Coordinates of N, CA and C in Angstrom, one line a residue:
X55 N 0.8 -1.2 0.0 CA 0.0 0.0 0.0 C 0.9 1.3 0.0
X56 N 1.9 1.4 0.8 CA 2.6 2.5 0.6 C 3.6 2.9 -0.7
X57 N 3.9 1.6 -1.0 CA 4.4 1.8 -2.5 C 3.6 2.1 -3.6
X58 N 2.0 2.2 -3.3 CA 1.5 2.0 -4.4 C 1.2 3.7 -4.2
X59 N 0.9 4.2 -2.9 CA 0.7 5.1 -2.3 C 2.1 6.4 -3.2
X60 N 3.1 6.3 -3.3 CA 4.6 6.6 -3.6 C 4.2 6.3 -5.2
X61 N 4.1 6.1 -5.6 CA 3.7 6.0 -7.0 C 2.5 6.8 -7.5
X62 N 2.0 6.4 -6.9 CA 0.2 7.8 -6.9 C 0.9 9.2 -7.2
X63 N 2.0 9.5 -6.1 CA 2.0 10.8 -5.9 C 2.9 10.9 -6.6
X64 N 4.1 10.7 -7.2 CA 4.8 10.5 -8.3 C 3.9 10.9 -9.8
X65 N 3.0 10.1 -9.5 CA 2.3 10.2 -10.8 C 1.3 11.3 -10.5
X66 N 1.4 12.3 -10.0 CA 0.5 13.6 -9.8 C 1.0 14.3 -9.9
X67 N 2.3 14.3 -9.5 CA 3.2 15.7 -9.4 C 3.9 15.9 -10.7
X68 N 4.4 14.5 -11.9 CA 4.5 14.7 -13.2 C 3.3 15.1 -13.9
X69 N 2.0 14.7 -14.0 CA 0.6 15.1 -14.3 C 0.5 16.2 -14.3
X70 N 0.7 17.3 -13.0 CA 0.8 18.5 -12.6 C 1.9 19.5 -13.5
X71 N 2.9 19.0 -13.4 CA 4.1 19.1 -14.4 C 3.5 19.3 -15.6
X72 N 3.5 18.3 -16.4 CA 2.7 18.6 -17.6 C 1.9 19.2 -17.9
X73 N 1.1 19.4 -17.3 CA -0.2 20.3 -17.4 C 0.3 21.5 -17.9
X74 N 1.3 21.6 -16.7 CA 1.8 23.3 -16.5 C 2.1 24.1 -17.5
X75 N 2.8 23.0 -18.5 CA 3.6 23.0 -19.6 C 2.2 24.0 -20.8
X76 N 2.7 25.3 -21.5 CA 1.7 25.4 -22.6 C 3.1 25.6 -23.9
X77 N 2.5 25.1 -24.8 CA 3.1 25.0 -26.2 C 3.3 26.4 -26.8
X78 N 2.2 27.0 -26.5 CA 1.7 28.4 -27.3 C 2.1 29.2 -27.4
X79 N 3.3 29.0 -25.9 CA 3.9 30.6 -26.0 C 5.1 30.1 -25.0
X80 N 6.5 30.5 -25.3 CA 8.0 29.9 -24.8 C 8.0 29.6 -23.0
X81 N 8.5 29.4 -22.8 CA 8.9 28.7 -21.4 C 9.3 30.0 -20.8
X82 N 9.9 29.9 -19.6 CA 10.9 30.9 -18.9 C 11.8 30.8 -19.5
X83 N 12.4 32.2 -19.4 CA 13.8 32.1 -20.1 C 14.7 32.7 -19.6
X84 N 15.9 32.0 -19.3 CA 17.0 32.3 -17.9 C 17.9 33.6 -18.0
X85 N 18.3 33.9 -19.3 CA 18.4 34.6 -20.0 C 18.1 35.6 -21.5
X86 N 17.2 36.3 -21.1 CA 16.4 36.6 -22.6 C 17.1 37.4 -23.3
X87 N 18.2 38.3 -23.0 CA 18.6 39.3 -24.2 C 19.4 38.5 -24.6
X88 N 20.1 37.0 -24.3 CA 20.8 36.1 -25.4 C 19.4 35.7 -26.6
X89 N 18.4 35.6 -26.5 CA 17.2 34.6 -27.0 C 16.6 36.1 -28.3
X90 N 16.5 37.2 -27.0 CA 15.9 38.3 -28.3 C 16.9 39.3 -28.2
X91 N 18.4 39.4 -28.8 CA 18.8 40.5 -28.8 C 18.2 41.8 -29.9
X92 N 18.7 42.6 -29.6 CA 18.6 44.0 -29.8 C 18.8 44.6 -31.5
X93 N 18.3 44.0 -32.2 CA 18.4 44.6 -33.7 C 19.1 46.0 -34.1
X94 N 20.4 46.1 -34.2 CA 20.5 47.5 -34.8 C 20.4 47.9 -36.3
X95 N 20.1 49.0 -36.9 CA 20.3 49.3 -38.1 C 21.5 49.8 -38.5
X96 N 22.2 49.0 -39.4 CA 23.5 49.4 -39.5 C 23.8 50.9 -39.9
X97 N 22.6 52.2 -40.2 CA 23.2 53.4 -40.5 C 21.7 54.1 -39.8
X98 N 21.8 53.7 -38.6 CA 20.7 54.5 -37.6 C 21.7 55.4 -36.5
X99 N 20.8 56.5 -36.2 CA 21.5 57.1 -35.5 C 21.4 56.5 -34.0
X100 N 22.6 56.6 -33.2 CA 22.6 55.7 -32.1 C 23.8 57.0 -31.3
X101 N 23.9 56.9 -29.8 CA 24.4 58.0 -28.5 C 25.8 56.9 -28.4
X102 N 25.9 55.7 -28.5 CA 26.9 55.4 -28.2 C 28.3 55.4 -28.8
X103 N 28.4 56.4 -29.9 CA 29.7 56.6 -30.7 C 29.7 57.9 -30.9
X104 N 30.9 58.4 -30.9 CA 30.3 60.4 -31.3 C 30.4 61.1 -32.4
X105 N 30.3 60.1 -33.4 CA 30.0 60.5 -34.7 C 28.7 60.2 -34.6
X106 N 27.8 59.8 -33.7 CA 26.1 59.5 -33.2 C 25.9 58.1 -34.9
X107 N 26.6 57.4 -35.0 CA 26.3 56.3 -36.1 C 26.9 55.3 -35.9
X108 N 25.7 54.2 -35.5 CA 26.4 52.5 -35.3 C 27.2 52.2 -36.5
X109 N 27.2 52.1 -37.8 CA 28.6 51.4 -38.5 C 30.1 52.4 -38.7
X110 N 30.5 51.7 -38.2 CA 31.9 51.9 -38.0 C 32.9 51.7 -38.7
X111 N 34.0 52.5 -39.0 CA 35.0 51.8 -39.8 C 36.1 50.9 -39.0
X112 N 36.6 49.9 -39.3 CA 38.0 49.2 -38.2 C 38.4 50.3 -37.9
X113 N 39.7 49.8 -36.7 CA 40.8 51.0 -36.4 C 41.9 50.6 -37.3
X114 N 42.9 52.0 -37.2 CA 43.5 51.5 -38.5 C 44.7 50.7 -38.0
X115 N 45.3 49.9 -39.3 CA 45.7 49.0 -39.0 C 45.3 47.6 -39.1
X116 N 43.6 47.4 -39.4 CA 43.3 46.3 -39.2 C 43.3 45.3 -40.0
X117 N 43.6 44.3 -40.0 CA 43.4 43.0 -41.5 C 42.7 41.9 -41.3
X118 N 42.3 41.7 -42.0 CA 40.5 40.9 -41.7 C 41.3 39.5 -41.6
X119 N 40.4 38.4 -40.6 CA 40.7 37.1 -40.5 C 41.9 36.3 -41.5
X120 N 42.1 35.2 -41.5 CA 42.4 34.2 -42.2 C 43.9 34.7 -43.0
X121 N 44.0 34.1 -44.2 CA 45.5 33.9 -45.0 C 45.8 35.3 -45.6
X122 N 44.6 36.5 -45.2 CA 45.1 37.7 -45.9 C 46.1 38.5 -45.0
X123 N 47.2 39.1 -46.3 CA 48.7 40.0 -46.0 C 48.6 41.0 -46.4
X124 N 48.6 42.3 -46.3 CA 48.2 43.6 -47.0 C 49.7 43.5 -47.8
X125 N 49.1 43.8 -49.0 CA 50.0 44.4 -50.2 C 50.3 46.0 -50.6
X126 N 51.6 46.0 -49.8 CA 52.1 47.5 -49.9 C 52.2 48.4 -51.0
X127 N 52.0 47.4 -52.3 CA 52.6 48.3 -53.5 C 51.6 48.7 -54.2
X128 N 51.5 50.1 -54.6 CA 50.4 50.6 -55.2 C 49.8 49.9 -56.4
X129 N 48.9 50.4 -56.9 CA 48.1 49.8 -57.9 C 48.5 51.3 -58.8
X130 N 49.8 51.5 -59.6 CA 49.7 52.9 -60.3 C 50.8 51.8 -61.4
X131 N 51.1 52.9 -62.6 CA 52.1 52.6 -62.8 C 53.8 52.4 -62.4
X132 N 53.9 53.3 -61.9 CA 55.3 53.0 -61.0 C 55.4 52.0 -59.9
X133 N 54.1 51.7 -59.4 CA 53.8 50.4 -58.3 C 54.1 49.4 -59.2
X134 N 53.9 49.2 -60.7 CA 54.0 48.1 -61.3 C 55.8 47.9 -61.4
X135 N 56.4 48.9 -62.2 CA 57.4 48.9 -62.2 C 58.7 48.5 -60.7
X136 N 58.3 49.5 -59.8 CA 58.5 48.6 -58.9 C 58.4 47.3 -58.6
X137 N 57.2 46.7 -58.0 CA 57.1 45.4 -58.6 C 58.3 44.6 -59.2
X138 N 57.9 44.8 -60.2 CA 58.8 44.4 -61.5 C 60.4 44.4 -61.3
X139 N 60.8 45.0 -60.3 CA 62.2 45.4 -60.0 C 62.5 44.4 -58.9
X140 N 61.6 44.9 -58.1 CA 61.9 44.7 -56.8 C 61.3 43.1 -55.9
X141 N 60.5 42.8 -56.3 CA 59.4 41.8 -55.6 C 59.8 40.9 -56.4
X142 N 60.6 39.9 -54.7 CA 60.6 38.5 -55.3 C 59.7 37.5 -54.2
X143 N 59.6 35.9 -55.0 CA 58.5 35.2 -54.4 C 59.4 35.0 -52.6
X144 N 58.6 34.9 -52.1 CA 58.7 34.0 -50.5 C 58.9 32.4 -50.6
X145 N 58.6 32.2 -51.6 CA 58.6 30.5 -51.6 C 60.0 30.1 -52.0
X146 N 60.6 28.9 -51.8 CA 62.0 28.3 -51.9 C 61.4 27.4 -52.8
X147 N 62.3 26.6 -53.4 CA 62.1 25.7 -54.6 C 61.4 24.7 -53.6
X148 N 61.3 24.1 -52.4 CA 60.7 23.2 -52.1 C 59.4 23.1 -51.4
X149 N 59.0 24.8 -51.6 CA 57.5 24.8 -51.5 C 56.6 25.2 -52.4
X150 N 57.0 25.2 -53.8 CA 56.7 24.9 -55.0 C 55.9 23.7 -55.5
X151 N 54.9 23.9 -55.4 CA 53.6 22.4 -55.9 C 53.3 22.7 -56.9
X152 N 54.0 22.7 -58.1 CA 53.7 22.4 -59.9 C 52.5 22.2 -59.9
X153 N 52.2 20.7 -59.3 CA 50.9 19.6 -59.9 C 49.2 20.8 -59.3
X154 N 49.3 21.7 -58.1 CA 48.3 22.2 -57.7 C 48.3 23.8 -58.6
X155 N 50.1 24.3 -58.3 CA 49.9 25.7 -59.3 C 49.1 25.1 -60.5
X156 N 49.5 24.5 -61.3 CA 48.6 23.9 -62.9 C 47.1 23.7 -62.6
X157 N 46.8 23.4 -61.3 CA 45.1 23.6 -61.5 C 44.9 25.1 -61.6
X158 N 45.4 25.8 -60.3 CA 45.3 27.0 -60.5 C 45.4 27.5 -61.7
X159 N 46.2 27.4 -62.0 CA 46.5 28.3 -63.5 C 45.5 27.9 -64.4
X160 N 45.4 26.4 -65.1 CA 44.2 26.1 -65.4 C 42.7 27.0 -65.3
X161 N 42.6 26.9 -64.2 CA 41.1 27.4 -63.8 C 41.3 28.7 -64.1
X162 N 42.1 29.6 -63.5 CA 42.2 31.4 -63.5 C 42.8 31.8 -64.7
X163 N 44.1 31.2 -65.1 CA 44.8 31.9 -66.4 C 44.3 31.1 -67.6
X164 N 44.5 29.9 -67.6 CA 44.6 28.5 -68.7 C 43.6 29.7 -69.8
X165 N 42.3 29.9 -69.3 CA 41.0 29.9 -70.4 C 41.2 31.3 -71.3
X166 N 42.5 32.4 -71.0 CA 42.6 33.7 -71.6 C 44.2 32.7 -72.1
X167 N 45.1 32.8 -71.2 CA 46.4 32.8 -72.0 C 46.9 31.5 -72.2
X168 N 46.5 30.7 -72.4 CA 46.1 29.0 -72.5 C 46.9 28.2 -71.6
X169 N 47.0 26.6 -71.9 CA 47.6 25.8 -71.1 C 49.2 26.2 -70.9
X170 N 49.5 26.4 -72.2 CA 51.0 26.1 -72.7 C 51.9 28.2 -72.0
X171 N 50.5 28.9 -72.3 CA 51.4 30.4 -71.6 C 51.4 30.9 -72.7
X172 N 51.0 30.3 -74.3 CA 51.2 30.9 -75.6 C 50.0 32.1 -75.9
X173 N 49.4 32.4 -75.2 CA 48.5 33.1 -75.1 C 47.1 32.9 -76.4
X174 N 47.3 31.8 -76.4 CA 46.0 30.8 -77.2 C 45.0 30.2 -76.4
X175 N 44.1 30.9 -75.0 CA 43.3 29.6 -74.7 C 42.3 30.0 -75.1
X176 N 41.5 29.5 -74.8 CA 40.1 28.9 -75.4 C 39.2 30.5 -75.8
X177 N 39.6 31.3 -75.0 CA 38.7 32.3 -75.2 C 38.8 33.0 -76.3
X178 N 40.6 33.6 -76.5 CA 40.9 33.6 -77.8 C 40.9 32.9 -78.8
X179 N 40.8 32.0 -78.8 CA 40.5 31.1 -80.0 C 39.0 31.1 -80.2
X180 N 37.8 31.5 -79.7 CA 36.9 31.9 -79.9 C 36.5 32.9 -80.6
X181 N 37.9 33.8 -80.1 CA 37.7 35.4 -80.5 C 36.9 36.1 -79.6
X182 N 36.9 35.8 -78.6 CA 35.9 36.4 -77.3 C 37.0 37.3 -77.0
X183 N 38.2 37.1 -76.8 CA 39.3 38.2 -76.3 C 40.2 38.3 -77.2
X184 N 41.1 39.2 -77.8 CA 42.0 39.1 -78.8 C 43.2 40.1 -78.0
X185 N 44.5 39.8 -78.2 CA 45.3 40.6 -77.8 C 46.1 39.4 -76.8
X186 N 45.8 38.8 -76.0 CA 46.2 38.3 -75.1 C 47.8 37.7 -75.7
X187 N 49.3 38.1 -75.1 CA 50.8 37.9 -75.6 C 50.9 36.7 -74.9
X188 N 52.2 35.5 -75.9 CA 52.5 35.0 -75.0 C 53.7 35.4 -74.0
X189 N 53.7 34.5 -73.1 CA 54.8 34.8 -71.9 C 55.8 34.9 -72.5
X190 N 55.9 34.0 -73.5 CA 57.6 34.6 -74.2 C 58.2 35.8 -74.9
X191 N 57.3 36.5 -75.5 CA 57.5 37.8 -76.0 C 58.1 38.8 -75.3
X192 N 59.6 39.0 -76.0 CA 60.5 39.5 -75.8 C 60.3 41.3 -74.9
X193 N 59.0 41.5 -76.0 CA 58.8 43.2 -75.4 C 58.2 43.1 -73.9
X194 N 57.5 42.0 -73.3 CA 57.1 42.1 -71.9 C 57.6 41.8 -70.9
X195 N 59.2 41.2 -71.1 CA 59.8 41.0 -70.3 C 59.7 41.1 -69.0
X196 N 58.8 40.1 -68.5 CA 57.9 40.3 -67.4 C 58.6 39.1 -66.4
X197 N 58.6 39.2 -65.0 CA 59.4 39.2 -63.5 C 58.4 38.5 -62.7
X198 N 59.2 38.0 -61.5 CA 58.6 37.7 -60.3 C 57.5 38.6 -59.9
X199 N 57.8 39.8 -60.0 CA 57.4 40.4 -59.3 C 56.3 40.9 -60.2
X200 N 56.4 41.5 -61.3 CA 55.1 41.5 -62.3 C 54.0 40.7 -62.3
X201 N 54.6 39.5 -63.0 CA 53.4 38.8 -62.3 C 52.4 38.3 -61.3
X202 N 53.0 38.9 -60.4 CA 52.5 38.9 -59.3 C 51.6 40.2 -58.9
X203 N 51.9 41.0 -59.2 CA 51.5 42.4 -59.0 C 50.4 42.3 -60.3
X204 N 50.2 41.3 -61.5 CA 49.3 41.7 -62.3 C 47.9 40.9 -62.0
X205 N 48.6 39.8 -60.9 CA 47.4 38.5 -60.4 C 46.8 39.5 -59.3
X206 N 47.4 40.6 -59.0 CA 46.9 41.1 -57.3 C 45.9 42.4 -58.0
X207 N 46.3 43.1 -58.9 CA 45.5 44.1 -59.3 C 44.6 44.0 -60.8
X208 N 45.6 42.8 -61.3 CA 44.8 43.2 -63.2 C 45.8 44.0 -63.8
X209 N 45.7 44.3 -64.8 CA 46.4 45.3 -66.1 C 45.8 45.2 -67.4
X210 N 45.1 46.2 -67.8 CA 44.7 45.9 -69.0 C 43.2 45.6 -69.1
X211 N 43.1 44.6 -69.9 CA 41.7 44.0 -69.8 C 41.5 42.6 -69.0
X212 N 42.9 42.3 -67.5 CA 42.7 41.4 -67.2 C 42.4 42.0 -65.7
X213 N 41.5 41.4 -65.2 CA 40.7 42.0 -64.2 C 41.4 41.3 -63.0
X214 N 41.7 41.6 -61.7 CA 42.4 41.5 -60.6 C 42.0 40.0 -60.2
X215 N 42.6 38.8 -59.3 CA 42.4 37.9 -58.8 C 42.8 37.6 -57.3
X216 N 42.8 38.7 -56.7 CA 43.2 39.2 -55.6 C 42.3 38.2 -54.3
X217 N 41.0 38.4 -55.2 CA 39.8 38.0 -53.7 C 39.6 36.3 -54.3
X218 N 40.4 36.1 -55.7 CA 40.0 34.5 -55.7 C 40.9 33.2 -55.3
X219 N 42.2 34.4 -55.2 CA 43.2 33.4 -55.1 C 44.1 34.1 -53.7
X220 N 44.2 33.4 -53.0 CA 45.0 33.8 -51.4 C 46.2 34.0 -51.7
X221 N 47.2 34.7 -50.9 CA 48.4 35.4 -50.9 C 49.7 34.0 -51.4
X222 N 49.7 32.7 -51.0 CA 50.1 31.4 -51.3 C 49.9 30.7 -52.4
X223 N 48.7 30.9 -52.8 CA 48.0 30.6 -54.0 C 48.4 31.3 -55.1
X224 N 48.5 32.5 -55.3 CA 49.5 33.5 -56.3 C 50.5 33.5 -56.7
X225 N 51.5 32.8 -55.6 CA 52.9 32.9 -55.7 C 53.1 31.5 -56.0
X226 N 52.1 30.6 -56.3 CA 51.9 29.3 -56.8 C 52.1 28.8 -58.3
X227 N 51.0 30.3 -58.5 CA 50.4 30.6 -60.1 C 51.9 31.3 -60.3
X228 N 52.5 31.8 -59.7 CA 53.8 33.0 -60.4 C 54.8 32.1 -60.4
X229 N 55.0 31.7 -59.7 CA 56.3 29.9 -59.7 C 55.9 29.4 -61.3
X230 N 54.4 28.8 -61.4 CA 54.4 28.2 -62.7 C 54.5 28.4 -64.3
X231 N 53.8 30.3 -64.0 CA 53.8 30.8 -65.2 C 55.7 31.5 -65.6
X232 N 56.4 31.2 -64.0 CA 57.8 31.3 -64.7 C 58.3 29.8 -65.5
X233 N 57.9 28.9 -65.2 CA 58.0 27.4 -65.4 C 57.3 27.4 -66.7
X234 N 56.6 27.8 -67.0 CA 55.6 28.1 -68.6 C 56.6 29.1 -69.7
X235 N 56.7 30.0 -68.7 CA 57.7 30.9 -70.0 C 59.0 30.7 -70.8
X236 N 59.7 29.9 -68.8 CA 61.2 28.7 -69.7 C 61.0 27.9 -70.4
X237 N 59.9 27.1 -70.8 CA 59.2 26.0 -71.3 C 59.0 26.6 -72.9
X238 N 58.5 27.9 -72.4 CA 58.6 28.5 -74.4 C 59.8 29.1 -75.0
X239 N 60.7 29.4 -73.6 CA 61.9 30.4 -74.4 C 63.3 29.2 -74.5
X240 N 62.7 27.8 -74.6 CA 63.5 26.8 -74.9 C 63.3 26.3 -76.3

């Protein structure tokens, strides 16, 4: 009887419990401004900055997460030339990956200045682009450092690859298209 008694009341007080429970509308919540924070509008006026406007710029100095390095050298002509003079790769011959630079290049250069660097890929041969030199041509006498500086900004009608290909990834493509141009000036 008392066990059965001990179970009764067990079974009332979860009964009760459940009851309590409504679906309709959220529980207590231990913490609510984690649950409903505070929506700001990114160009509302707001007391807590004294320019009176929540978006902000960084402080200076700042460089956003992950594999990005700020690139010192202008985007002018004389940035290029520089470049061209001055900027050599960071990588040593034994961090050089041929077999990955060739996708890369593939994928970003291959389809304007083709597989081989003869400036035949597919697009030109279409006639979608015309103009595109190959890497061997004597008048472009183009550098470590050029090439690199033309994957970071563009020149011409080749448009920048800066946000597609990471700081490692560049100097991948610039290792190979030097490996492309000895390949034609043999």
């Amino acid at each position: 009887m008392k066990t059965s008694l001990k179970y009764i009341v067990v079974l009332v007080l979860l009964v009760s419990f459940m009851s309590c429970q409504k679906n309709s509308r959220p529980n207590y919540q231990y913490m609510p401004n984690m649950y409903e924070s505070v929506g700001y509008e990114a160009y509302q006026e707001s007391d807590a900055f004294a320019n009176g406007v929540e978006a902000q710029l960084p402080v200076e100095g700042t460089i956003p997460r992950g594999n990005f390095m700020p690139y010192e050298i202008e985007d002018t002509n004389d940035g290029y030339e520089y470049a061209k003079a001055n900027l050599k790769s960071p990588l040593d011959s034994t961090q050089v990956d041929y077999e990955r630079a060739k996708v890369l290049y593939d994928v970003y250069c291959g389809i304007c200045h083709g597989t081989k660097g003869n400036g035949k890929g597919k697009l030109v041969e279409r006639e979608k682009i015309l103009g595109v030199p190959s890497y061997d041509d004597v008048g472009r006498a183009i550098t470590t450092g050029s090439i690199y500086h033309v994957i970071y900004y563009g020149k011409n009608t080749m448009g920048s690859y800066a946000n597609q290909l990471n700081e490692e990834e560049r100097w991948q493509v610039v290792a190979y298209v030097e490996k492309l141009k000895a390949d034609l000036e043999k």
